[in-house]
Structure formats: structure tokens, C-alpha cells
Coordinates of C-alpha atoms and ligand atoms in Angstrom, one line a residue:
X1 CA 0.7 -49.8 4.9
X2 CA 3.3 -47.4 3.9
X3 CA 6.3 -50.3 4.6
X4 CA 8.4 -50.8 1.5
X5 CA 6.8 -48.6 -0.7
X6 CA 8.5 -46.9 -3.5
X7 CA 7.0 -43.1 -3.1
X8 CA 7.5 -40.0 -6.0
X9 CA 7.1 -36.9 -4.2
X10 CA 7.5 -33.4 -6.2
X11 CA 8.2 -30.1 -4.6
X12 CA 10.1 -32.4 -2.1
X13 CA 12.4 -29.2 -1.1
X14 CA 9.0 -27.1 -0.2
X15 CA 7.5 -26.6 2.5
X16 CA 5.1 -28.5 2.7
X17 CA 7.1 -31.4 0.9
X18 CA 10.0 -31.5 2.9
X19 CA 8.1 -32.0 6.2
X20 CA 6.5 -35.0 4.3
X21 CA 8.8 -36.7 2.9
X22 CA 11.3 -36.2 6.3
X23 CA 8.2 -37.6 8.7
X24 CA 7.5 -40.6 6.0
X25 CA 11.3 -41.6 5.8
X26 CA 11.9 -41.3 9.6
X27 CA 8.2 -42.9 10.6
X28 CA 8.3 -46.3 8.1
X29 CA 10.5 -48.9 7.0
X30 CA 11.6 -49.7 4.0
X31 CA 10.3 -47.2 2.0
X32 CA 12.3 -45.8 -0.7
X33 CA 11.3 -42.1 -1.8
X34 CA 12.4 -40.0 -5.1
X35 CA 11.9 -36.3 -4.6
X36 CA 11.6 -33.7 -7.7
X37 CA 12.2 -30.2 -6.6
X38 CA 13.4 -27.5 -9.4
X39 CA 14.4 -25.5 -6.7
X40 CA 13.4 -22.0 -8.4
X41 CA 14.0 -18.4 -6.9
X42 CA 9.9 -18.0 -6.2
X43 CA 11.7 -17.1 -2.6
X44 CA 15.1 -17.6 -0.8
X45 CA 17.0 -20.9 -1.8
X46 CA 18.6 -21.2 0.5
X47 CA 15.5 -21.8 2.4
X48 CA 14.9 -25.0 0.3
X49 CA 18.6 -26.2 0.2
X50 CA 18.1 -26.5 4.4
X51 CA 15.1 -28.1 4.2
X52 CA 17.1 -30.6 1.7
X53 CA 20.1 -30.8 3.8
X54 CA 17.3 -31.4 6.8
X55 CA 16.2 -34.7 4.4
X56 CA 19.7 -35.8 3.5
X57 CA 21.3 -36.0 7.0
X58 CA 18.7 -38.8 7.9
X59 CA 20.5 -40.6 6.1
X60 CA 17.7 -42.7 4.5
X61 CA 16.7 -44.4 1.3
X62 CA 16.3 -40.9 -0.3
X63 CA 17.0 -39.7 -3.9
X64 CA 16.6 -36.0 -5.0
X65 CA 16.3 -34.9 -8.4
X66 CA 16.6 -31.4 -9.1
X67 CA 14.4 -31.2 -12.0
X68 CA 11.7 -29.1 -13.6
X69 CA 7.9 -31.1 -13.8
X70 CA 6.7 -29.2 -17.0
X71 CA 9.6 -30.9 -18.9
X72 CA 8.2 -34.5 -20.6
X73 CA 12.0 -35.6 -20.8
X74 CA 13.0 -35.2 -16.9
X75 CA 9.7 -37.2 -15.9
X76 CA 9.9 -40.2 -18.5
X77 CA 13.7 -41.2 -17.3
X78 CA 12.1 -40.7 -13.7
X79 CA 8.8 -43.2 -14.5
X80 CA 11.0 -45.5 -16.2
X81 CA 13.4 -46.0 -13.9
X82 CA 11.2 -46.8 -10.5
X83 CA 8.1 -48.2 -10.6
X84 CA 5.8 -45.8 -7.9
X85 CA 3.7 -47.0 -5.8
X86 CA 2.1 -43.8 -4.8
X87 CA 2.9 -40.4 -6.3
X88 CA 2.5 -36.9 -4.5
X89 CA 2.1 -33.7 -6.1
X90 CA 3.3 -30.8 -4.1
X91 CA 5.2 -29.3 -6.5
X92 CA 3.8 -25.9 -8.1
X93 CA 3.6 -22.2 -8.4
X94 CA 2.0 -21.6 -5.4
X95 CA 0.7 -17.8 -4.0
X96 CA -2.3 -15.9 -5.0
X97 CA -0.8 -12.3 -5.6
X98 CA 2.3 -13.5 -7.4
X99 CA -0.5 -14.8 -10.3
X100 CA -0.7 -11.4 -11.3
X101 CA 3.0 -10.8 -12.0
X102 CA 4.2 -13.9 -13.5
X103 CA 1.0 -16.1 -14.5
X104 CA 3.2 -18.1 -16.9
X105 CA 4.8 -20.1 -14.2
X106 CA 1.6 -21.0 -12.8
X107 CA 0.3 -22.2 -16.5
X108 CA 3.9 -24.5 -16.7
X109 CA 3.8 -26.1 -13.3
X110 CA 0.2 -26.5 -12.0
X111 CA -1.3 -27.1 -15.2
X112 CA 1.6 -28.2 -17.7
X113 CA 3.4 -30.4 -14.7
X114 CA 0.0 -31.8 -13.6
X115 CA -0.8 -33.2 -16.7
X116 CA 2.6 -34.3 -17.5
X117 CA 2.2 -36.0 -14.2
X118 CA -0.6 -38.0 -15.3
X119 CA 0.1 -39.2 -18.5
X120 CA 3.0 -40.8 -16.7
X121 CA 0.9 -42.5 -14.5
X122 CA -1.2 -43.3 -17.8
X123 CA 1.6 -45.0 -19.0
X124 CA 3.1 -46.9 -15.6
X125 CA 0.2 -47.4 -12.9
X126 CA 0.4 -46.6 -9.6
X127 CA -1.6 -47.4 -6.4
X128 CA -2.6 -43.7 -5.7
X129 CA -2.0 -40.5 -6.9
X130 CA -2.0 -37.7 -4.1
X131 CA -1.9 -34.1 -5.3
X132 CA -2.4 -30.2 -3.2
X133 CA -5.1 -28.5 -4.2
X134 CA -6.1 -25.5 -2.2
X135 CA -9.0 -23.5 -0.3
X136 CA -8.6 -20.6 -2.8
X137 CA -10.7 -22.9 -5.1
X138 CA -13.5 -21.5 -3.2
X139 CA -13.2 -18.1 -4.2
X140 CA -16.2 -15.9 -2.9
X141 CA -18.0 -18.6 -1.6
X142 CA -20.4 -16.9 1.2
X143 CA -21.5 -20.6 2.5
X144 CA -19.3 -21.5 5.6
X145 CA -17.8 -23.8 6.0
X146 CA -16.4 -25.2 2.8
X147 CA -17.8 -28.3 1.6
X148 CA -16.2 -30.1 -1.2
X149 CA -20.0 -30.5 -2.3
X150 CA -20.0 -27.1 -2.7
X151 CA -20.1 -25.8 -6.5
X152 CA -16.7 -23.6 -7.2
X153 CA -16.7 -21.9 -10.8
X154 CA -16.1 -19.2 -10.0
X155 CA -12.4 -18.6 -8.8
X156 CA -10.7 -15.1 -8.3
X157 CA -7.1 -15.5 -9.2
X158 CA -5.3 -17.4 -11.9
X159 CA -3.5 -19.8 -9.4
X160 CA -7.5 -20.9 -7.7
X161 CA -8.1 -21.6 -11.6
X162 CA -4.9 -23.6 -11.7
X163 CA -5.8 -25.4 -8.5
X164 CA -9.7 -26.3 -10.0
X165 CA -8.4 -27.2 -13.4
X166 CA -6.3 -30.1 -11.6
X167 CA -8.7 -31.2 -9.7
X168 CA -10.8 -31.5 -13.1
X169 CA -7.5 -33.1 -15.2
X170 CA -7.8 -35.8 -11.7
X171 CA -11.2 -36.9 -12.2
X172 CA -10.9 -37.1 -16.1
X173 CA -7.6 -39.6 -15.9
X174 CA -9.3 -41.7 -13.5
X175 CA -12.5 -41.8 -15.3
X176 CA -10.7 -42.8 -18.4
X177 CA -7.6 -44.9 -17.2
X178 CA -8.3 -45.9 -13.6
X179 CA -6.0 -43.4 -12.1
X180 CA -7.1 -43.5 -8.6
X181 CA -6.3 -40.0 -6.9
X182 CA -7.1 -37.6 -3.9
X183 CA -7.0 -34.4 -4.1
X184 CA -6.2 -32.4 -1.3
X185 CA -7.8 -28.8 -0.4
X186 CA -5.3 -26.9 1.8
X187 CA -6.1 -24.3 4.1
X188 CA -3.4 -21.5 4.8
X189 CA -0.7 -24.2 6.0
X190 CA 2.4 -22.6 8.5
X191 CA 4.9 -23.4 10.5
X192 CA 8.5 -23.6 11.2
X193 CA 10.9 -23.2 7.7
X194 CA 7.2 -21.6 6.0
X195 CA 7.0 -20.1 2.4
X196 CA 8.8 -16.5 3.4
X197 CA 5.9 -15.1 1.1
X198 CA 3.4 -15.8 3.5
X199 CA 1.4 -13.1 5.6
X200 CA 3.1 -14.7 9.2
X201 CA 6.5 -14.8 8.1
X202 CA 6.9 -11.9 5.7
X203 CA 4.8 -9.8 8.5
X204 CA 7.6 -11.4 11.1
X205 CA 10.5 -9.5 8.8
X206 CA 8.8 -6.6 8.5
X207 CA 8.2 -6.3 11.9
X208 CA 11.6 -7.1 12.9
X209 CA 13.0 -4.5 10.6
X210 CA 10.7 -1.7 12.5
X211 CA 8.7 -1.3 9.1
X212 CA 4.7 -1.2 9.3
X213 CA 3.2 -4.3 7.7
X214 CA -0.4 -3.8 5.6
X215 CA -3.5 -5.3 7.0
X216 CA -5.4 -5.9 4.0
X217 CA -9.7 -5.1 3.9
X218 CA -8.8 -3.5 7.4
X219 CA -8.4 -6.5 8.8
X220 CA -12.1 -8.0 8.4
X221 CA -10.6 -10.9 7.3
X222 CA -10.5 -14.5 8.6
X223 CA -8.4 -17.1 7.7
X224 CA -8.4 -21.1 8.8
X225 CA -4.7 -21.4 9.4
X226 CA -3.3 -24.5 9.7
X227 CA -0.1 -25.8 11.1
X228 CA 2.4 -27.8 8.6
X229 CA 2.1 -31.1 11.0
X230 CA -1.5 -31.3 10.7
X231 CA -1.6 -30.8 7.1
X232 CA 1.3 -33.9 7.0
X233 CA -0.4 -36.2 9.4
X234 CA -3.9 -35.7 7.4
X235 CA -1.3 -36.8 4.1
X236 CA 0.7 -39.5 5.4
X237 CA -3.0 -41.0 6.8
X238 CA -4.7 -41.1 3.4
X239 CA -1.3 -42.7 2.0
X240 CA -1.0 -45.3 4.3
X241 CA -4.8 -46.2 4.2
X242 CA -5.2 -45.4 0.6
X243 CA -7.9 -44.1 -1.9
X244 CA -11.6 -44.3 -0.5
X245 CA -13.0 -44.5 -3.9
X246 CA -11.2 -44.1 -7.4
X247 CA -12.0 -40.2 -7.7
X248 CA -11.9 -38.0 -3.8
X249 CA -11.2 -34.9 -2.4
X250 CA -10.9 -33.1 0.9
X251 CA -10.7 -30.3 2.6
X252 CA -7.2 -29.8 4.8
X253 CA -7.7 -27.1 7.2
X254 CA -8.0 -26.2 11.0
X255 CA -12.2 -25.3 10.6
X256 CA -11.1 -22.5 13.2
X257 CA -11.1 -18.8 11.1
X258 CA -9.2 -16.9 13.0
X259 CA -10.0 -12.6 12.6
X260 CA -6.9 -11.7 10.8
X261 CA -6.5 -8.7 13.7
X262 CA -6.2 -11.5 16.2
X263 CA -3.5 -13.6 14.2
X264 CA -1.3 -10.4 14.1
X265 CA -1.7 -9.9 17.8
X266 CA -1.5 -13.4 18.4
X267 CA 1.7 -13.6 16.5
X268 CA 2.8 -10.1 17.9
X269 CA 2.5 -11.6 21.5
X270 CA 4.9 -15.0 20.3
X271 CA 7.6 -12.6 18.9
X272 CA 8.0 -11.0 22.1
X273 CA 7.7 -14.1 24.0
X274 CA 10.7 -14.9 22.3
X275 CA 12.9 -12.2 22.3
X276 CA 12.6 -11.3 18.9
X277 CA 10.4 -7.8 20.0
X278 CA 11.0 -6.0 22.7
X279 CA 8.5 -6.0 25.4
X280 CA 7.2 -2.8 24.9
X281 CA 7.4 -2.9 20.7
X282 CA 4.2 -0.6 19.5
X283 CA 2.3 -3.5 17.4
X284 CA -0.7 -1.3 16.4
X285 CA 2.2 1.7 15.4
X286 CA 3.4 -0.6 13.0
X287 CA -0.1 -1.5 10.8
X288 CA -1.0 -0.1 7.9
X289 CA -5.0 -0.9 7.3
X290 CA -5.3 -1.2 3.6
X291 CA -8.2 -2.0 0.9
X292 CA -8.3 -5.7 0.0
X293 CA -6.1 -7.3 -2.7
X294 CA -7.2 -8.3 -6.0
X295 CA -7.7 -12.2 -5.9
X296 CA -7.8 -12.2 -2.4
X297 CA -11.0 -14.2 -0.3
X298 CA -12.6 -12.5 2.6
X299 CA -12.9 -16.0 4.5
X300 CA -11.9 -19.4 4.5
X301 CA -13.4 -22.0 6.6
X302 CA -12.8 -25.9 6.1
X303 CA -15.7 -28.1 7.0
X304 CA -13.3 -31.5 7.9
X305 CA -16.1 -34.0 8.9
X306 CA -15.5 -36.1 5.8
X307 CA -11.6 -36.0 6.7
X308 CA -12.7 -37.3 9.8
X309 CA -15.3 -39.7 9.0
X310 CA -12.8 -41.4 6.4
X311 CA -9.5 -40.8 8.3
X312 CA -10.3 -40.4 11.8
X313 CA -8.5 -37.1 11.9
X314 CA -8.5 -33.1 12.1
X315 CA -6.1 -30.2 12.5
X316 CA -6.6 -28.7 15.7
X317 CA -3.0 -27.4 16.7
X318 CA -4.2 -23.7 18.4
X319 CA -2.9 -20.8 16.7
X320 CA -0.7 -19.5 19.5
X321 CA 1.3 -22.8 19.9
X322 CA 2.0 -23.2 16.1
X323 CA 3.5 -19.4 15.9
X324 CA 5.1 -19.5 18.8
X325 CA 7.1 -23.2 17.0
X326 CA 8.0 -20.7 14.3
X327 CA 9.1 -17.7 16.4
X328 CA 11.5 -20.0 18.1
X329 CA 12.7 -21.8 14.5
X330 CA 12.9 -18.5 13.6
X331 CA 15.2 -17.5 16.5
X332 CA 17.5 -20.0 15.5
X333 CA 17.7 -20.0 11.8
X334 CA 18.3 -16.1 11.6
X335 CA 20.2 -16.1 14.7
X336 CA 19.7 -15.1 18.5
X337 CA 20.4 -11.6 16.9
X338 CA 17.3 -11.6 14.7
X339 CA 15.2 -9.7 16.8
Ligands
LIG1 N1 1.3 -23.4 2.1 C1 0.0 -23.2 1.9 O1 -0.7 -22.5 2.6 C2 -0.8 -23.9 0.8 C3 -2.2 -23.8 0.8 C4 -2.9 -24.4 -0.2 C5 -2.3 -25.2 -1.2 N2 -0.9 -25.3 -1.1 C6 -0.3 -26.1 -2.1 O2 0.5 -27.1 -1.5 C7 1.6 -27.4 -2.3 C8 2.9 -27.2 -1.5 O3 2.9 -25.8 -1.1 P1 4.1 -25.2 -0.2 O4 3.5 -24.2 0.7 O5 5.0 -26.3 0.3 O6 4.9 -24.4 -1.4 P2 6.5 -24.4 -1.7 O7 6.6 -23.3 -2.8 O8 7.2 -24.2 -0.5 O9 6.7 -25.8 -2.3 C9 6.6 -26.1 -3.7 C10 7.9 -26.7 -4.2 O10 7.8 -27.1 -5.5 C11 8.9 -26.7 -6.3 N3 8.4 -26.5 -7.6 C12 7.6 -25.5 -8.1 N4 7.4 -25.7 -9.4 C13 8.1 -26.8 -9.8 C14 8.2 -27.5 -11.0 N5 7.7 -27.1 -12.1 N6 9.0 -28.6 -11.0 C15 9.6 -29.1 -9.9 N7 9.5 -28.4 -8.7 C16 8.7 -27.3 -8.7 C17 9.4 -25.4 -5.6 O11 10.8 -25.2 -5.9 C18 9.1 -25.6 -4.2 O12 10.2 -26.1 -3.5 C19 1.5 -26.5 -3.5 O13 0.9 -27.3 -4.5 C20 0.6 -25.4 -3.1 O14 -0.1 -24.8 -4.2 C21 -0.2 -24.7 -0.1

């Protein structure tokens, strides 16, 4: 049981992390959480200092650190002071295309802050050691859906490589020292307060704007979104039942591809819905079919059964009802004026 359990989770102020660590402090009792985020510029702040201020007005047994996960320093004081009981790695450089620009920051946090990560843990033990990995470990991979029995050497983009190489660093540590750990596969995860360099939110200020947004491979894409509560419920599950065996992984994901054509209309239908497009707004005026994008995957498809066998859960929030959660948190945050 999660009750009274003394939880380190990183990238606390992300996405991903702040949904998780606001459902875990709400849903249990006792539990006291530390939450690393370094709160870089990857995208708007400001967008992670709400989320923070979402966590601090619970009011709850809460402590942020604002702190970097490649530095050795910052993560001994933290290890030394608590003793975890489970430790969650969201934290890292996450985004295919930005690997192309900047590929140092993925090398400091995903590989550099991993490890760091672990030889804590080496050094003070914890139940369970919980870190994202992602679909893009797949690469090509022309088998559908994605196993986790599938072979994957062969990523396309510096960040999948990242992603793999934890995964690997994961089943070393617990081979050596005992380090039980999951590893989680995540399948293009959105919602409400989403990573503004994601296709559904960066296409929703484009479009807003009146600018054309680019369809990448002409649309023959598909894509296994999957909405941020799904991805939290499928965590705070494997936390509160813990490890299955000493070394596991899992696919997260909706095993739903959606054609990329029909998320765009999909999402183009919500924003209208909502007020944020007019009625009669010219959706297929404003695309721009391109080639595809270096590092990019054609498909991703999560095969969940071993989620479910183990967990008794899978996504399977619809596509329409997730975008239209974020058309309307989207209303709100940028104002009724947005559209
Ligand atoms: N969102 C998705 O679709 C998706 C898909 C697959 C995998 N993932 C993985 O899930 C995890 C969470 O993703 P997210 O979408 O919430 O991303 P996010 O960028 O919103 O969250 C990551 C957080 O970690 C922080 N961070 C980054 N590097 C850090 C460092 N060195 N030290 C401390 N904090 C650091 C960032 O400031 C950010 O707040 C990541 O590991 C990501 O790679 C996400």
C-alpha cells in the first residue's frame, strides 16, 4: 500500500509528474513526497510554476526541491536526508526533434541523472525504483503492436537511445545490487497543462493564431495517444502493488493508433466545440502536408495485455473526450479570449 510512504519523485513540476504526485498526495494518507524539478526553459515556465502552485495549494506533506539530477551533490544531501521508499523518475529531456538541436541535455539528464539516480539507490535501498521510458524505443519496428519481447536496437533519434540505455543501466543495477525497478514505456501521453511542444497543443496555438500547422509524412501517420490520467492510474497501480519481479517493463499506452488526419479533425471539431474556433474556421486551409521528420516513427501501437494481466488495467479514455478536457483547460488557462 501506498499509506505512509516516503516517495522521491523527479520532474515533479512536469507534466506528467505533477499529475502524479498531486493524485498520490490527494488519494493516500500519510505519505510524504520530495519532488526534484530543475525547472529549465525546454518550454514556458510558467507552465511548470502552475502546475507547482496546483501541488502546493493542497496543502499536503509536500517538499519541492528545485534542483538539477545530473549534479552528484544536489542528490546525495537529498538521499541522505530521507530514507525513500519508492523513487520515480520522470525527470528528463524529453522530445524527439529537440535531440537534434541540443543532444547534450539529453546525455546530462536521461543518461547522466539516471545513473546518478541509481547509485543513490546503490548506496540507500529502496522498495522500488519506477522510471519513464518511452515508445520511441521502438524505432521502426514494423511488428504491431509493441511487445516489450520485442528486440529494439535499433532506435532513430538520440533521445529513443537515451530512453534504451536506461532501461539497460535498470536491469544492470538490479542484477548487481538488488535494485528492484520498472520501467515504464509511454505512449504519446496528453491532456490538460501538456508539454506545449507537443503536436496537440503546439497545433492548438497555431491554429488559434490563423497559421497553417505541418502534417508531417502527409499525414500517414498513427499515433497511440494516451491521456495523462491513464498514464497516472497505470503508475500509481504498479506503486501501490509493487515490483512483479526484480527487473520489469511495460508498455503505457491507449493500444488505439489513431490516423494522425483524424486526430487533427478530431481536435479541430473540440476547439470549435469550445469556442476557441469559429464554427466555420477552414481546418483543411490551414495544413501544410509535409515529408516526415528525421527521428520520427511512422506508428506506434502499445500491446497492454501484460499491463493488464499484472495490474488489472488499460488506458482506454477515447480521443475526443481527452481533447476536448484540454480545449476546455485551455479556455481557461489562456483566457475566454484565447480563441
Ligand atoms: N509526454 C509524453 O508523451 C511522453 C512519452 C514517452 C515518455 N515520456 C517520458 O515521461 C517523462 C515525463 O514526461 P513529461 O511529458 O511529463 O515531460 P516534462 O518535460 O513535462 O517533464 C519533465 C520534467 O523534468 C524536469 N527536468 C528535466 N531535466 C531535469 C533534470 N536534469 N533535473 C531535474 N529536473 C529535470 C523538467 O523541468 C520537467 O518539469 C519523461 O521521462 C519523458 O521522457 C513522456
Amino acid at each position: 500500500m501506498l499509506n505512509e510512504k516516503n516517495i522521491l519523485i523527479t520532474g515533479c513540476c512536469g507534466f506528467i509528474g505533477s499529475y502524479l504526485t498531486m493524485r498520490i498526495l490527494k488519494e493516500y494518507n500519510g505519505v510524504h513526497i520530495v519532488g526534484i524539478d530543475d525547472m529549465n526553459a525546454y518550454y514556458d515556465v510558467s507552465l511548470k510554476k502552475y502546475r507547482l502552485d496546483k501541488i502546493l495549494s493542497l496543502n499536503k506533506d509536500f517538499t519541492f526541491i528545485k534542483g538539477d539530477i545530473s549534479g552528484r551533490e544536489l542528490l546525495d544531501k537529498v538521499f541522505s536526508k530521507d530514507r525513500f521508499d519508492i523513487v520515480v523518475n520522470l525527470a528528463a529531456q524529453a522530445g524527439v526533434r529537440y535531440s537534434l538541436e541540443d543532444p547534450d541535455s539529453y546525455i546530462r539528464s536521461n543518461i547522466i541523472g539516471f545513473f546518478n539516480l541509481l547509485e543513490e539507490m546503490r548506496a540507500h535501498p529502496v522498495e522500488h525504483f519506477i522510471y519513464a521510458s518511452s515508445s520511441s524505443v521502438y524505432g521502426g519496428n514494423e511488428k504491431i503492436p509493441f511487445s516489450t519481447q520485442d528486440r529494439v536496437d535499433h532506435p532513430v533519434s538520440l533521445y529513443a537511445a537515451t530512453k534504451k540505455s536506461d532501461e539497460l543501466m535498470a536491469y544492470t543495477y538490479c542484477h548487481l545490487f538488488k535494485i528492484k525497478s520498472t520501467g515504464l514505456r509511454f505512449f504519446t501521453v496528453y491532456g490538460p497543462a501538456g508539454r506545449p511542444d507537443m503536436a496537440y497543443f503546439s497545433f492548438t496555438n497555431k491554429l488559434l493564431k490563423g497559421e497553417k500547422i505541418k502534417i508531417f509524412n502527409h499525414g500517414h501517420c498513427k499515433r497511440d495517444f494516451t491521456y495523462v490520467d491513464d498514464i497516472v492510474e497505470g503508475i500509481v497501480r504498479i506503486m501501490d502493488q509493487g515490483p512483479k519481479q526484480d527487473y520489469n517493463l511495460y508498455n503505457i499506452g491507449n493500444d488505439h493508433p489513431e490516423d494522425l488526419m483524424n486526430f487533427v479533425y478530431t481536435l479541430g471539431r473540440c476547439l470549435k466545440e469550445n469556442g476557441l474556433l469559429e464554427e466555420d474556421f477552414d481546418l483543411d486551409g490551414h495544413m501544410e502536408l509535409t515529408d516526415m521528420q528525421p527521428g520520427d516513427v511512422p506508428v506506434t501501437y502499445a500491446d497492454t495485455a501484460p499491463l493488464k494481466k499484472d495490474y488489472g488495467f488499460k488506458p482506454d479514455t477515447p480521443l475526443a473526450a481527452g481533447l476536448d478536457r484540454f480545449c476546455k483547460w485551455y479556455k481557461e488557462y489562456y483566457g475566454k479570449d484565447s480563441g
